[in-house]
mmCIF file with all atom_site columns, C-alpha atoms in Angstrom:
data_model
loop_
_atom_site.group_PDB
_atom_site.id
_atom_site.type_symbol
_atom_site.label_atom_id
_atom_site.label_alt_id
_atom_site.label_comp_id
_atom_site.label_asym_id
_atom_site.label_entity_id
_atom_site.label_seq_id
_atom_site.pdbx_PDB_ins_code
_atom_site.Cartn_x
_atom_site.Cartn_y
_atom_site.Cartn_z
_atom_site.occupancy
_atom_site.B_iso_or_equiv
_atom_site.pdbx_formal_charge
_atom_site.auth_seq_id
_atom_site.auth_comp_id
_atom_site.auth_asym_id
_atom_site.auth_atom_id
_atom_site.pdbx_PDB_model_num
ATOM 1   C CA . LYS A 1 1   ? 0.000   0.000   0.000   1.00 72.00 ? 1   LYS A CA 1
ATOM 2   C CA . ASP A 1 2   ? 2.833   2.405   0.837   1.00 80.00 ? 2   ASP A CA 1
ATOM 3   C CA . GLN A 1 3   ? 4.476   1.844   -2.540  1.00 78.00 ? 3   GLN A CA 1
ATOM 4   C CA . GLN A 1 4   ? 1.140   2.259   -4.298  1.00 80.00 ? 4   GLN A CA 1
ATOM 5   C CA . CYS A 1 5   ? 0.591   5.572   -2.452  1.00 84.00 ? 5   CYS A CA 1
ATOM 6   C CA . LYS A 1 6   ? 4.097   6.769   -3.349  1.00 87.00 ? 6   LYS A CA 1
ATOM 7   C CA . VAL A 1 7   ? 3.514   5.975   -7.021  1.00 87.00 ? 7   VAL A CA 1
ATOM 8   C CA . PHE A 1 8   ? 0.124   7.700   -6.941  1.00 88.00 ? 8   PHE A CA 1
ATOM 9   C CA . ASP A 1 9   ? 1.662   10.770  -5.271  1.00 91.00 ? 9   ASP A CA 1
ATOM 10  C CA . GLY A 1 10  ? 4.437   10.786  -7.881  1.00 91.00 ? 10  GLY A CA 1
ATOM 11  C CA . ARG A 1 11  ? 1.860   10.643  -10.649 1.00 92.00 ? 11  ARG A CA 1
ATOM 12  C CA . MET A 1 12  ? -0.108  13.468  -9.042  1.00 93.00 ? 12  MET A CA 1
ATOM 13  C CA . GLU A 1 13  ? 3.058   15.585  -8.905  1.00 93.00 ? 13  GLU A CA 1
ATOM 14  C CA . LEU A 1 14  ? 3.578   14.932  -12.616 1.00 92.00 ? 14  LEU A CA 1
ATOM 15  C CA . VAL A 1 15  ? -0.013  15.888  -13.429 1.00 93.00 ? 15  VAL A CA 1
ATOM 16  C CA . THR A 1 16  ? 0.411   19.075  -11.401 1.00 93.00 ? 16  THR A CA 1
ATOM 17  C CA . ALA A 1 17  ? 3.587   19.828  -13.363 1.00 91.00 ? 17  ALA A CA 1
ATOM 18  C CA . PHE A 1 18  ? 1.741   19.185  -16.662 1.00 90.00 ? 18  PHE A CA 1
ATOM 19  C CA . PHE A 1 19  ? -0.947  21.727  -15.922 1.00 91.00 ? 19  PHE A CA 1
ATOM 20  C CA . ALA A 1 20  ? 1.368   24.236  -14.229 1.00 91.00 ? 20  ALA A CA 1
ATOM 21  C CA . ALA A 1 21  ? 3.722   24.417  -17.210 1.00 90.00 ? 21  ALA A CA 1
ATOM 22  C CA . PRO A 1 22  ? 3.241   27.614  -19.232 1.00 90.00 ? 22  PRO A CA 1
ATOM 23  C CA . LEU A 1 23  ? 2.271   26.938  -22.842 1.00 87.00 ? 23  LEU A CA 1
ATOM 24  C CA . GLN A 1 24  ? 5.179   29.029  -24.124 1.00 87.00 ? 24  GLN A CA 1
ATOM 25  C CA . GLY A 1 25  ? 7.607   26.799  -22.234 1.00 86.00 ? 25  GLY A CA 1
ATOM 26  C CA . LEU A 1 26  ? 5.992   23.507  -23.197 1.00 90.00 ? 26  LEU A CA 1
ATOM 27  C CA . THR A 1 27  ? 8.364   21.548  -25.443 1.00 92.00 ? 27  THR A CA 1
ATOM 28  C CA . THR A 1 28  ? 8.691   17.988  -26.636 1.00 93.00 ? 28  THR A CA 1
ATOM 29  C CA . GLY A 1 29  ? 11.887  17.810  -24.586 1.00 93.00 ? 29  GLY A CA 1
ATOM 30  C CA . ASN A 1 30  ? 10.257  18.493  -21.233 1.00 92.00 ? 30  ASN A CA 1
ATOM 31  C CA . THR A 1 31  ? 7.311   16.270  -22.196 1.00 93.00 ? 31  THR A CA 1
ATOM 32  C CA . ARG A 1 32  ? 9.762   13.431  -22.898 1.00 95.00 ? 32  ARG A CA 1
ATOM 33  C CA . ALA A 1 33  ? 11.343  14.067  -19.496 1.00 94.00 ? 33  ALA A CA 1
ATOM 34  C CA . TRP A 1 34  ? 7.893   13.663  -17.951 1.00 94.00 ? 34  TRP A CA 1
ATOM 35  C CA . GLU A 1 35  ? 7.468   10.424  -19.902 1.00 94.00 ? 35  GLU A CA 1
ATOM 36  C CA . GLU A 1 36  ? 10.747  9.168   -18.426 1.00 95.00 ? 36  GLU A CA 1
ATOM 37  C CA . GLN A 1 37  ? 9.597   10.059  -14.917 1.00 94.00 ? 37  GLN A CA 1
ATOM 38  C CA . ASN A 1 38  ? 6.316   8.248   -15.542 1.00 94.00 ? 38  ASN A CA 1
ATOM 39  C CA . THR A 1 39  ? 8.173   5.199   -16.862 1.00 93.00 ? 39  THR A CA 1
ATOM 40  C CA . MET A 1 40  ? 10.305  5.135   -13.713 1.00 92.00 ? 40  MET A CA 1
ATOM 41  C CA . LEU A 1 41  ? 7.148   5.329   -11.573 1.00 91.00 ? 41  LEU A CA 1
ATOM 42  C CA . ASN A 1 42  ? 5.579   2.500   -13.586 1.00 90.00 ? 42  ASN A CA 1
ATOM 43  C CA . ASP A 1 43  ? 8.691   0.366   -13.165 1.00 90.00 ? 43  ASP A CA 1
ATOM 44  C CA . LYS A 1 44  ? 8.725   0.971   -9.408  1.00 88.00 ? 44  LYS A CA 1
ATOM 45  C CA . ALA A 1 45  ? 5.026   0.160   -9.156  1.00 87.00 ? 45  ALA A CA 1
ATOM 46  C CA . GLY A 1 46  ? 5.411   -2.970  -11.260 1.00 87.00 ? 46  GLY A CA 1
ATOM 47  C CA . ASP A 1 47  ? 8.344   -4.233  -9.216  1.00 88.00 ? 47  ASP A CA 1
ATOM 48  C CA . ALA A 1 48  ? 6.563   -3.520  -5.933  1.00 85.00 ? 48  ALA A CA 1
ATOM 49  C CA . PHE A 1 49  ? 3.374   -5.225  -7.088  1.00 85.00 ? 49  PHE A CA 1
ATOM 50  C CA . ASP A 1 50  ? 5.287   -8.238  -8.381  1.00 87.00 ? 50  ASP A CA 1
ATOM 51  C CA . ARG A 1 51  ? 7.028   -8.601  -5.013  1.00 87.00 ? 51  ARG A CA 1
ATOM 52  C CA . LEU A 1 52  ? 3.770   -8.146  -3.115  1.00 83.00 ? 52  LEU A CA 1
ATOM 53  C CA . PHE A 1 53  ? 1.884   -10.659 -5.219  1.00 83.00 ? 53  PHE A CA 1
ATOM 54  C CA . ALA A 1 54  ? 4.727   -13.170 -4.979  1.00 88.00 ? 54  ALA A CA 1
ATOM 55  C CA . ASP A 1 55  ? 4.773   -12.743 -1.188  1.00 87.00 ? 55  ASP A CA 1
ATOM 56  C CA . LEU A 1 56  ? 1.009   -13.198 -0.954  1.00 82.00 ? 56  LEU A CA 1
ATOM 57  C CA . LYS A 1 57  ? 1.079   -16.279 -3.153  1.00 81.00 ? 57  LYS A CA 1
ATOM 58  C CA . SER A 1 58  ? 3.953   -17.715 -1.159  1.00 86.00 ? 58  SER A CA 1
ATOM 59  C CA . PHE A 1 59  ? 2.059   -17.011 2.055   1.00 82.00 ? 59  PHE A CA 1
ATOM 60  C CA . VAL A 1 60  ? -1.044  -18.829 0.829   1.00 78.00 ? 60  VAL A CA 1
ATOM 61  C CA . ASP A 1 61  ? 1.008   -21.730 -0.508  1.00 79.00 ? 61  ASP A CA 1
ATOM 62  C CA . ASP A 1 62  ? 2.915   -21.998 2.761   1.00 80.00 ? 62  ASP A CA 1
ATOM 63  C CA . LEU A 1 63  ? -0.279  -21.768 4.740   1.00 76.00 ? 63  LEU A CA 1
ATOM 64  C CA . ASP A 1 64  ? -1.786  -24.548 2.679   1.00 69.00 ? 64  ASP A CA 1
ATOM 65  C CA . ALA A 1 65  ? 1.257   -26.796 2.646   1.00 71.00 ? 65  ALA A CA 1
ATOM 66  C CA . LEU A 1 66  ? 2.797   -26.170 6.032   1.00 69.00 ? 66  LEU A CA 1
ATOM 67  C CA . ALA A 1 67  ? 0.398   -24.553 8.447   1.00 63.00 ? 67  ALA A CA 1
ATOM 68  C CA . GLY A 1 68  ? -2.737  -26.412 7.371   1.00 72.00 ? 68  GLY A CA 1
ATOM 69  C CA . GLU A 1 69  ? -1.169  -29.847 7.377   1.00 76.00 ? 69  GLU A CA 1
ATOM 70  C CA . SER A 1 70  ? 0.895   -29.045 10.455  1.00 78.00 ? 70  SER A CA 1
ATOM 71  C CA . MET A 1 71  ? -2.205  -27.973 12.354  1.00 79.00 ? 71  MET A CA 1
ATOM 72  C CA . LEU A 1 72  ? -4.040  -31.112 11.247  1.00 80.00 ? 72  LEU A CA 1
ATOM 73  C CA . LYS A 1 73  ? -1.165  -33.344 12.361  1.00 83.00 ? 73  LYS A CA 1
ATOM 74  C CA . THR A 1 74  ? -1.106  -31.630 15.749  1.00 83.00 ? 74  THR A CA 1
ATOM 75  C CA . LEU A 1 75  ? -4.855  -32.055 16.045  1.00 80.00 ? 75  LEU A CA 1
ATOM 76  C CA . VAL A 1 76  ? -4.613  -35.751 15.150  1.00 79.00 ? 76  VAL A CA 1
ATOM 77  C CA . GLU A 1 77  ? -1.932  -36.288 17.799  1.00 82.00 ? 77  GLU A CA 1
ATOM 78  C CA . GLU A 1 78  ? -3.955  -34.457 20.468  1.00 81.00 ? 78  GLU A CA 1
ATOM 79  C CA . LEU A 1 79  ? -7.116  -36.385 19.629  1.00 77.00 ? 79  LEU A CA 1
ATOM 80  C CA . LYS A 1 80  ? -5.216  -39.656 19.837  1.00 78.00 ? 80  LYS A CA 1
ATOM 81  C CA . VAL A 1 81  ? -3.788  -38.660 23.212  1.00 79.00 ? 81  VAL A CA 1
ATOM 82  C CA . HIS A 1 82  ? -7.225  -37.779 24.582  1.00 78.00 ? 82  HIS A CA 1
ATOM 83  C CA . ASP A 1 83  ? -8.694  -40.931 23.055  1.00 74.00 ? 83  ASP A CA 1
ATOM 84  C CA . ALA A 1 84  ? -12.166 -39.370 22.953  1.00 70.00 ? 84  ALA A CA 1
ATOM 85  C CA . ARG A 1 85  ? -13.700 -42.069 20.744  1.00 73.00 ? 85  ARG A CA 1
ATOM 86  C CA . ALA A 1 86  ? -17.195 -41.101 21.812  1.00 72.00 ? 86  ALA A CA 1
ATOM 87  C CA . GLU A 1 87  ? -16.671 -37.724 20.089  1.00 72.00 ? 87  GLU A CA 1
ATOM 88  C CA . TRP A 1 88  ? -15.582 -39.389 16.831  1.00 71.00 ? 88  TRP A CA 1
ATOM 89  C CA . GLY A 1 89  ? -19.142 -40.399 16.010  1.00 76.00 ? 89  GLY A CA 1
ATOM 90  C CA . GLU A 1 90  ? -19.388 -42.859 13.134  1.00 82.00 ? 90  GLU A CA 1
ATOM 91  C CA . HIS A 1 91  ? -15.676 -42.502 12.309  1.00 79.00 ? 91  HIS A CA 1
ATOM 92  C CA . GLU A 1 92  ? -13.437 -45.459 13.052  1.00 80.00 ? 92  GLU A CA 1
ATOM 93  C CA . SER A 1 93  ? -10.261 -43.458 13.518  1.00 80.00 ? 93  SER A CA 1
ATOM 94  C CA . VAL A 1 94  ? -9.011  -39.970 14.142  1.00 80.00 ? 94  VAL A CA 1
ATOM 95  C CA . ASP A 1 95  ? -7.654  -39.847 10.583  1.00 81.00 ? 95  ASP A CA 1
ATOM 96  C CA . SER A 1 96  ? -11.070 -40.614 9.093   1.00 84.00 ? 96  SER A CA 1
ATOM 97  C CA . LEU A 1 97  ? -12.650 -37.991 11.401  1.00 81.00 ? 97  LEU A CA 1
ATOM 98  C CA . ILE A 1 98  ? -10.139 -35.380 10.227  1.00 80.00 ? 98  ILE A CA 1
ATOM 99  C CA . ASP A 1 99  ? -10.552 -36.391 6.570   1.00 83.00 ? 99  ASP A CA 1
ATOM 100 C CA . ALA A 1 100 ? -14.347 -36.232 6.779   1.00 86.00 ? 100 ALA A CA 1
ATOM 101 C CA . ASP A 1 101 ? -15.077 -33.314 9.117   1.00 84.00 ? 101 ASP A CA 1
ATOM 102 C CA . ILE A 1 102 ? -12.022 -31.078 9.336   1.00 81.00 ? 102 ILE A CA 1
ATOM 103 C CA . ARG A 1 103 ? -10.012 -31.277 6.107   1.00 82.00 ? 103 ARG A CA 1
ATOM 104 C CA . PRO A 1 104 ? -12.885 -30.306 3.701   1.00 87.00 ? 104 PRO A CA 1
ATOM 105 C CA . PRO A 1 105 ? -13.720 -27.008 5.490   1.00 86.00 ? 105 PRO A CA 1
ATOM 106 C CA . LEU A 1 106 ? -9.998  -26.246 5.794   1.00 83.00 ? 106 LEU A CA 1
ATOM 107 C CA . LYS A 1 107 ? -9.531  -26.796 2.054   1.00 84.00 ? 107 LYS A CA 1
ATOM 108 C CA . GLU A 1 108 ? -12.646 -24.712 1.394   1.00 87.00 ? 108 GLU A CA 1
ATOM 109 C CA . HIS A 1 109 ? -11.285 -21.812 3.461   1.00 84.00 ? 109 HIS A CA 1
ATOM 110 C CA . LEU A 1 110 ? -7.880  -22.032 1.812   1.00 82.00 ? 110 LEU A CA 1
ATOM 111 C CA . GLU A 1 111 ? -9.588  -21.994 -1.588  1.00 85.00 ? 111 GLU A CA 1
ATOM 112 C CA . SER A 1 112 ? -11.577 -18.922 -0.476  1.00 88.00 ? 112 SER A CA 1
ATOM 113 C CA . LEU A 1 113 ? -8.300  -17.298 0.510   1.00 84.00 ? 113 LEU A CA 1
ATOM 114 C CA . ARG A 1 114 ? -6.821  -18.102 -2.915  1.00 84.00 ? 114 ARG A CA 1
ATOM 115 C CA . LYS A 1 115 ? -9.884  -16.609 -4.630  1.00 90.00 ? 115 LYS A CA 1
ATOM 116 C CA . LEU A 1 116 ? -9.604  -13.514 -2.455  1.00 89.00 ? 116 LEU A CA 1
ATOM 117 C CA . LEU A 1 117 ? -5.947  -13.203 -3.410  1.00 86.00 ? 117 LEU A CA 1
ATOM 118 C CA . ILE A 1 118 ? -6.826  -13.503 -7.097  1.00 86.00 ? 118 ILE A CA 1
ATOM 119 C CA . SER A 1 119 ? -9.550  -10.881 -6.666  1.00 92.00 ? 119 SER A CA 1
ATOM 120 C CA . VAL A 1 120 ? -7.226  -8.488  -4.844  1.00 87.00 ? 120 VAL A CA 1
ATOM 121 C CA . THR A 1 121 ? -4.515  -9.021  -7.424  1.00 85.00 ? 121 THR A CA 1
ATOM 122 C CA . GLY A 1 122 ? -6.964  -8.367  -10.245 1.00 89.00 ? 122 GLY A CA 1
ATOM 123 C CA . ASN A 1 123 ? -8.374  -5.240  -8.623  1.00 90.00 ? 123 ASN A CA 1
ATOM 124 C CA . VAL A 1 124 ? -4.962  -3.776  -7.855  1.00 86.00 ? 124 VAL A CA 1
ATOM 125 C CA . SER A 1 125 ? -3.793  -4.602  -11.377 1.00 87.00 ? 125 SER A CA 1
ATOM 126 C CA . ARG A 1 126 ? -6.850  -2.953  -12.932 1.00 92.00 ? 126 ARG A CA 1
ATOM 127 C CA . GLN A 1 127 ? -6.359  0.112   -10.754 1.00 89.00 ? 127 GLN A CA 1
ATOM 128 C CA . GLU A 1 128 ? -2.702  0.311   -11.761 1.00 88.00 ? 128 GLU A CA 1
ATOM 129 C CA . GLU A 1 129 ? -3.599  -0.141  -15.437 1.00 90.00 ? 129 GLU A CA 1
ATOM 130 C CA . ALA A 1 130 ? -6.235  2.597   -15.196 1.00 93.00 ? 130 ALA A CA 1
ATOM 131 C CA . GLN A 1 131 ? -3.748  5.019   -13.635 1.00 91.00 ? 131 GLN A CA 1
ATOM 132 C CA . HIS A 1 132 ? -1.154  4.094   -16.247 1.00 91.00 ? 132 HIS A CA 1
ATOM 133 C CA . THR A 1 133 ? -3.662  4.598   -19.067 1.00 93.00 ? 133 THR A CA 1
ATOM 134 C CA . VAL A 1 134 ? -4.668  8.033   -17.785 1.00 94.00 ? 134 VAL A CA 1
ATOM 135 C CA . MET A 1 135 ? -1.033  9.076   -17.466 1.00 94.00 ? 135 MET A CA 1
ATOM 136 C CA . THR A 1 136 ? -0.257  7.808   -20.967 1.00 93.00 ? 136 THR A CA 1
ATOM 137 C CA . GLN A 1 137 ? -3.204  9.714   -22.400 1.00 96.00 ? 137 GLN A CA 1
ATOM 138 C CA . LEU A 1 138 ? -2.232  12.896  -20.564 1.00 95.00 ? 138 LEU A CA 1
ATOM 139 C CA . LEU A 1 139 ? 1.348   12.581  -21.775 1.00 95.00 ? 139 LEU A CA 1
ATOM 140 C CA . ALA A 1 140 ? 0.151   12.024  -25.353 1.00 96.00 ? 140 ALA A CA 1
ATOM 141 C CA . TYR A 1 141 ? -2.075  15.096  -25.083 1.00 95.00 ? 141 TYR A CA 1
ATOM 142 C CA . PHE A 1 142 ? 0.729   17.301  -23.750 1.00 94.00 ? 142 PHE A CA 1
ATOM 143 C CA . MET A 1 143 ? 3.138   15.905  -26.350 1.00 95.00 ? 143 MET A CA 1
ATOM 144 C CA . GLY A 1 144 ? 0.633   16.892  -29.043 1.00 95.00 ? 144 GLY A CA 1
ATOM 145 C CA . VAL A 1 145 ? 0.274   20.376  -27.558 1.00 94.00 ? 145 VAL A CA 1
ATOM 146 C CA . ALA A 1 146 ? 4.059   20.709  -27.322 1.00 95.00 ? 146 ALA A CA 1
ATOM 147 C CA . LYS A 1 147 ? 4.530   19.655  -30.975 1.00 95.00 ? 147 LYS A CA 1
ATOM 148 C CA . LYS A 1 148 ? 1.827   22.061  -32.127 1.00 95.00 ? 148 LYS A CA 1
ATOM 149 C CA . GLY A 1 149 ? 3.397   24.857  -30.057 1.00 93.00 ? 149 GLY A CA 1
ATOM 150 C CA . GLU A 1 150 ? 6.830   24.168  -31.523 1.00 94.00 ? 150 GLU A CA 1
ATOM 151 C CA . ASN A 1 151 ? 5.343   24.077  -35.017 1.00 95.00 ? 151 ASN A CA 1
ATOM 152 C CA . LEU A 1 152 ? 3.537   27.373  -34.359 1.00 93.00 ? 152 LEU A CA 1
ATOM 153 C CA . ARG A 1 153 ? 6.738   29.035  -33.104 1.00 92.00 ? 153 ARG A CA 1
ATOM 154 C CA . LYS A 1 154 ? 8.622   27.767  -36.163 1.00 94.00 ? 154 LYS A CA 1
ATOM 155 C CA . ARG A 1 155 ? 5.945   29.069  -38.543 1.00 95.00 ? 155 ARG A CA 1
ATOM 156 C CA . MET A 1 156 ? 5.826   32.403  -36.711 1.00 93.00 ? 156 MET A CA 1
ATOM 157 C CA . ASP A 1 157 ? 9.597   32.737  -37.074 1.00 93.00 ? 157 ASP A CA 1
ATOM 158 C CA . GLU A 1 158 ? 9.300   31.884  -40.786 1.00 94.00 ? 158 GLU A CA 1
ATOM 159 C CA . PHE A 1 159 ? 6.467   34.385  -41.170 1.00 94.00 ? 159 PHE A CA 1
ATOM 160 C CA . ASP A 1 160 ? 8.487   37.111  -39.436 1.00 93.00 ? 160 ASP A CA 1
ATOM 161 C CA . MET A 1 161 ? 11.480  36.428  -41.668 1.00 93.00 ? 161 MET A CA 1
ATOM 162 C CA . ASN A 1 162 ? 9.348   36.373  -44.839 1.00 93.00 ? 162 ASN A CA 1
ATOM 163 C CA . TYR A 1 163 ? 7.455   39.488  -43.780 1.00 93.00 ? 163 TYR A CA 1
ATOM 164 C CA . LYS A 1 164 ? 10.644  41.413  -43.085 1.00 93.00 ? 164 LYS A CA 1
ATOM 165 C CA . GLY A 1 165 ? 12.082  40.266  -46.405 1.00 92.00 ? 165 GLY A CA 1
ATOM 166 C CA . GLU A 1 166 ? 8.932   41.243  -48.297 1.00 93.00 ? 166 GLU A CA 1
ATOM 167 C CA . GLU A 1 167 ? 8.804   44.564  -46.430 1.00 92.00 ? 167 GLU A CA 1
ATOM 168 C CA . ASP A 1 168 ? 12.432  45.279  -47.343 1.00 92.00 ? 168 ASP A CA 1
ATOM 169 C CA . ASP A 1 169 ? 11.700  44.335  -50.972 1.00 91.00 ? 169 ASP A CA 1
ATOM 170 C CA . CYS A 1 170 ? 8.665   46.682  -51.024 1.00 94.00 ? 170 CYS A CA 1
ATOM 171 C CA . ILE A 1 171 ? 10.668  49.550  -49.559 1.00 94.00 ? 171 ILE A CA 1
ATOM 172 C CA . HIS A 1 172 ? 13.478  48.903  -52.038 1.00 93.00 ? 172 HIS A CA 1
ATOM 173 C CA . ASP A 1 173 ? 11.012  48.724  -54.978 1.00 92.00 ? 173 ASP A CA 1
ATOM 174 C CA . PHE A 1 174 ? 9.303   51.907  -53.741 1.00 93.00 ? 174 PHE A CA 1
ATOM 175 C CA . LYS A 1 175 ? 12.597  53.770  -53.558 1.00 93.00 ? 175 LYS A CA 1
ATOM 176 C CA . GLU A 1 176 ? 13.541  52.607  -57.057 1.00 92.00 ? 176 GLU A CA 1
ATOM 177 C CA . GLU A 1 177 ? 10.112  53.640  -58.402 1.00 91.00 ? 177 GLU A CA 1
ATOM 178 C CA . LEU A 1 178 ? 10.396  56.976  -56.552 1.00 90.00 ? 178 LEU A CA 1
ATOM 179 C CA . ALA A 1 179 ? 13.827  57.624  -57.978 1.00 91.00 ? 179 ALA A CA 1
ATOM 180 C CA . LYS A 1 180 ? 12.621  56.709  -61.468 1.00 91.00 ? 180 LYS A CA 1
ATOM 181 C CA . ASN A 1 181 ? 9.590   59.005  -61.180 1.00 90.00 ? 181 ASN A CA 1
ATOM 182 C CA . GLU A 1 182 ? 11.675  61.881  -59.830 1.00 89.00 ? 182 GLU A CA 1
ATOM 183 C CA . GLY A 1 183 ? 14.064  61.389  -62.731 1.00 89.00 ? 183 GLY A CA 1
ATOM 184 C CA . GLN A 1 184 ? 11.219  61.665  -65.226 1.00 88.00 ? 184 GLN A CA 1
ATOM 185 C CA . MET A 1 185 ? 9.967   64.904  -63.696 1.00 82.00 ? 185 MET A CA 1
#
């Protein structure tokens, strides 16, 4: 959860930076830097989630293999020591009692735990994917705005240069025409 919160906070800082950036200063370079920061956040989140999910799976597997069977063995030994055959009901041995009355609910609860783990994993993965998708879309949007801004600045520079050149040509042509007209008078 801590890692997930850190990644979310990092993404929120990036989003704040996106919208705080002045349009004049928005370039493909700083947008690519944001993409790199987002990629680093995604890598951290992915690594943290992989570790968490591996730990949870290991926990459930260990619980199933070690704790469940260990608890059942301890229970069998204690029931044999107490020799409470009257409590066994129709079962001929402690092992058959355990196999019939205890093991099935234990397996059922362990299966419920596995399903819960799968559900949690799926929900966290979907949440992470949704955050990643939003960030990717925002980055694509700001990259588009940055490219359009750079294109606009380039065209404005070209326009200014062409305008000044045309203005100089007009002034030069006017002076030539003026000199020609003055010469004819």
